[in-house]
GROMACS .gro file of C-alpha atoms in nm:
model
  182
    1UNK     CA    1  -0.003  -0.005  -0.011
    2UNK     CA    2   0.288   0.220   0.086
    3UNK     CA    3   0.426   0.173  -0.271
    4UNK     CA    4   0.081   0.253  -0.411
    5UNK     CA    5   0.065   0.598  -0.232
    6UNK     CA    6   0.414   0.682  -0.336
    7UNK     CA    7   0.322   0.586  -0.698
    8UNK     CA    8   0.008   0.814  -0.678
    9UNK     CA    9   0.204   1.102  -0.543
   10UNK     CA   10   0.470   1.063  -0.804
   11UNK     CA   11   0.217   1.028  -1.089
   12UNK     CA   12   0.027   1.331  -0.955
   13UNK     CA   13   0.352   1.541  -0.919
   14UNK     CA   14   0.452   1.432  -1.264
   15UNK     CA   15   0.117   1.507  -1.428
   16UNK     CA   16   0.054   1.849  -1.250
   17UNK     CA   17   0.405   1.962  -1.181
   18UNK     CA   18   0.498   2.166  -0.874
   19UNK     CA   19   0.315   2.473  -0.990
   20UNK     CA   20  -0.005   2.268  -1.062
   21UNK     CA   21   0.006   2.096  -0.725
   22UNK     CA   22   0.063   2.431  -0.560
   23UNK     CA   23  -0.247   2.572  -0.752
   24UNK     CA   24  -0.453   2.272  -0.644
   25UNK     CA   25  -0.358   2.335  -0.281
   26UNK     CA   26  -0.446   2.705  -0.312
   27UNK     CA   27  -0.783   2.612  -0.474
   28UNK     CA   28  -0.853   2.373  -0.190
   29UNK     CA   29  -0.774   2.647   0.071
   30UNK     CA   30  -0.982   2.901  -0.109
   31UNK     CA   31  -1.278   2.649  -0.112
   32UNK     CA   32  -1.235   2.594   0.258
   33UNK     CA   33  -1.219   2.962   0.342
   34UNK     CA   34  -1.525   3.028   0.124
   35UNK     CA   35  -1.715   2.746   0.297
   36UNK     CA   36  -1.632   2.893   0.634
   37UNK     CA   37  -1.695   3.260   0.541
   38UNK     CA   38  -2.014   3.227   0.318
   39UNK     CA   39  -2.246   3.213   0.627
   40UNK     CA   40  -2.102   3.535   0.773
   41UNK     CA   41  -2.122   3.711   0.437
   42UNK     CA   42  -2.484   3.593   0.388
   43UNK     CA   43  -2.577   3.721   0.742
   44UNK     CA   44  -2.415   4.063   0.663
   45UNK     CA   45  -2.593   4.081   0.334
   46UNK     CA   46  -2.930   3.998   0.492
   47UNK     CA   47  -2.868   4.259   0.764
   48UNK     CA   48  -2.778   4.532   0.500
   49UNK     CA   49  -3.082   4.440   0.296
   50UNK     CA   50  -3.301   4.480   0.606
   51UNK     CA   51  -3.137   4.823   0.673
   52UNK     CA   52  -3.204   4.924   0.310
   53UNK     CA   53  -3.567   4.818   0.338
   54UNK     CA   54  -3.609   5.006   0.666
   55UNK     CA   55  -3.451   5.323   0.533
   56UNK     CA   56  -3.675   5.302   0.220
   57UNK     CA   57  -3.981   5.255   0.442
   58UNK     CA   58  -3.876   5.555   0.648
   59UNK     CA   59  -3.829   5.768   0.350
   60UNK     CA   60  -4.174   5.669   0.216
   61UNK     CA   61  -4.327   5.753   0.551
   62UNK     CA   62  -4.159   6.092   0.572
   63UNK     CA   63  -4.270   6.168   0.219
   64UNK     CA   64  -4.627   6.073   0.318
   65UNK     CA   65  -4.609   6.296   0.623
   66UNK     CA   66  -4.488   6.590   0.421
   67UNK     CA   67  -4.766   6.529   0.169
   68UNK     CA   68  -5.032   6.511   0.428
   69UNK     CA   69  -4.898   6.793   0.645
   70UNK     CA   70  -5.104   7.119   0.632
   71UNK     CA   71  -4.930   7.387   0.446
   72UNK     CA   72  -4.864   7.711   0.623
   73UNK     CA   73  -5.105   7.910   0.423
   74UNK     CA   74  -5.394   7.695   0.548
   75UNK     CA   75  -5.254   7.702   0.901
   76UNK     CA   76  -5.237   8.075   0.896
   77UNK     CA   77  -5.589   8.098   0.766
   78UNK     CA   78  -5.716   7.857   1.032
   79UNK     CA   79  -5.540   8.057   1.296
   80UNK     CA   80  -5.689   8.386   1.168
   81UNK     CA   81  -6.043   8.224   1.150
   82UNK     CA   82  -5.990   8.113   1.516
   83UNK     CA   83  -5.923   8.471   1.624
   84UNK     CA   84  -6.243   8.648   1.756
   85UNK     CA   85  -6.362   8.948   1.561
   86UNK     CA   86  -6.273   9.300   1.690
   87UNK     CA   87  -6.639   9.348   1.795
   88UNK     CA   88  -6.576   9.114   2.098
   89UNK     CA   89  -6.321   9.371   2.230
   90UNK     CA   90  -6.537   9.546   2.488
   91UNK     CA   91  -6.659   9.212   2.620
   92UNK     CA   92  -6.296   9.086   2.651
   93UNK     CA   93  -6.179   9.400   2.849
   94UNK     CA   94  -6.476   9.368   3.078
   95UNK     CA   95  -6.378   9.006   3.133
   96UNK     CA   96  -6.018   9.121   3.225
   97UNK     CA   97  -6.156   9.362   3.469
   98UNK     CA   98  -6.394   9.109   3.624
   99UNK     CA   99  -6.104   8.858   3.663
  100UNK     CA  100  -5.909   9.130   3.846
  101UNK     CA  101  -6.195   9.211   4.071
  102UNK     CA  102  -6.250   8.844   4.156
  103UNK     CA  103  -5.883   8.814   4.245
  104UNK     CA  104  -5.909   9.113   4.477
  105UNK     CA  105  -5.740   9.360   4.247
  106UNK     CA  106  -5.890   9.706   4.182
  107UNK     CA  107  -5.793   9.817   3.835
  108UNK     CA  108  -5.848  10.186   3.856
  109UNK     CA  109  -5.657  10.281   3.549
  110UNK     CA  110  -5.563  10.134   3.220
  111UNK     CA  111  -5.412  10.249   2.888
  112UNK     CA  112  -5.554  10.115   2.562
  113UNK     CA  113  -5.397  10.106   2.219
  114UNK     CA  114  -5.531   9.943   1.891
  115UNK     CA  115  -5.261   9.879   1.635
  116UNK     CA  116  -5.268   9.722   1.297
  117UNK     CA  117  -4.926   9.618   1.161
  118UNK     CA  118  -4.875   9.688   0.788
  119UNK     CA  119  -4.920   9.359   0.604
  120UNK     CA  120  -5.058   9.171   0.914
  121UNK     CA  121  -5.393   9.010   0.878
  122UNK     CA  122  -5.485   9.069   1.247
  123UNK     CA  123  -5.527   9.355   1.493
  124UNK     CA  124  -5.362   9.403   1.828
  125UNK     CA  125  -5.537   9.568   2.127
  126UNK     CA  126  -5.301   9.648   2.397
  127UNK     CA  127  -5.413   9.702   2.748
  128UNK     CA  128  -5.158   9.830   3.003
  129UNK     CA  129  -5.259   9.819   3.370
  130UNK     CA  130  -5.074   9.937   3.680
  131UNK     CA  131  -5.132   9.711   3.986
  132UNK     CA  132  -5.020   9.760   4.343
  133UNK     CA  133  -5.059   9.430   4.542
  134UNK     CA  134  -4.878   9.122   4.652
  135UNK     CA  135  -4.681   8.931   4.392
  136UNK     CA  136  -4.884   8.610   4.424
  137UNK     CA  137  -5.208   8.803   4.375
  138UNK     CA  138  -5.076   8.964   4.061
  139UNK     CA  139  -4.946   8.633   3.925
  140UNK     CA  140  -5.272   8.452   3.995
  141UNK     CA  141  -5.458   8.733   3.805
  142UNK     CA  142  -5.222   8.716   3.507
  143UNK     CA  143  -5.242   8.332   3.478
  144UNK     CA  144  -5.628   8.342   3.518
  145UNK     CA  145  -5.656   8.599   3.246
  146UNK     CA  146  -5.429   8.411   3.007
  147UNK     CA  147  -5.625   8.090   3.073
  148UNK     CA  148  -5.973   8.248   3.031
  149UNK     CA  149  -5.890   8.447   2.726
  150UNK     CA  150  -5.693   8.235   2.481
  151UNK     CA  151  -5.642   8.507   2.234
  152UNK     CA  152  -5.463   8.713   2.505
  153UNK     CA  153  -5.081   8.750   2.540
  154UNK     CA  154  -4.883   8.898   2.834
  155UNK     CA  155  -4.631   9.115   2.656
  156UNK     CA  156  -4.468   9.281   2.948
  157UNK     CA  157  -4.453   9.249   3.316
  158UNK     CA  158  -4.261   9.489   3.539
  159UNK     CA  159  -4.211   9.473   3.911
  160UNK     CA  160  -4.074   9.730   4.156
  161UNK     CA  161  -4.075   9.732   4.532
  162UNK     CA  162  -4.001  10.047   4.741
  163UNK     CA  163  -3.887   9.849   5.045
  164UNK     CA  164  -3.723   9.511   5.042
  165UNK     CA  165  -3.917   9.404   5.344
  166UNK     CA  166  -4.252   9.483   5.191
  167UNK     CA  167  -4.469   9.212   5.038
  168UNK     CA  168  -4.644   9.466   4.822
  169UNK     CA  169  -4.518   9.533   4.474
  170UNK     CA  170  -4.590   9.793   4.211
  171UNK     CA  171  -4.642   9.608   3.885
  172UNK     CA  172  -4.728   9.707   3.530
  173UNK     CA  173  -4.882   9.448   3.302
  174UNK     CA  174  -4.915   9.486   2.929
  175UNK     CA  175  -5.163   9.248   2.774
  176UNK     CA  176  -5.226   9.216   2.406
  177UNK     CA  177  -5.559   9.090   2.265
  178UNK     CA  178  -5.541   8.959   1.911
  179UNK     CA  179  -5.845   8.996   1.673
  180UNK     CA  180  -5.925   8.946   1.319
  181UNK     CA  181  -6.061   9.250   1.136
  182UNK     CA  182  -6.434   9.260   1.081
   0.00000   0.00000   0.00000
């Protein structure tokens, strides 16, 4: 048997030559490496394919959201339609004074100013009121007014105290009501 194996090696070496035998060994090594690495390559390829599908789905979803999102013109028009007409101004100012009275604040003076910005599609009605009371009372009034009148904004709030030990502050609040023109 030993002679047979030697004979086979000799015949193979003689038929292929040294370079042929070396090529055969390299081919066998490449096949073994491929056999071992193909599962990993397939797993990576599958993972990359899933990422591509997820990215594509995300892009489609974002495109649909942009397509279904309201445009700014319709949002602005909806907002302007939501604003009350200027005719409700007197009722709104009265509500502001009622809220102050309910909070224990006596509003004896107020400055009013109606402004229409050039190019704006809404009107601003500013009401500036001086108040002399405790901070918590003024704060409660301002928060209550903003909650009860959703088209009202608090533009400015100034506090001053003559004595550091005093709990009474002088405040000036500037509210702005927003209205749509008639």
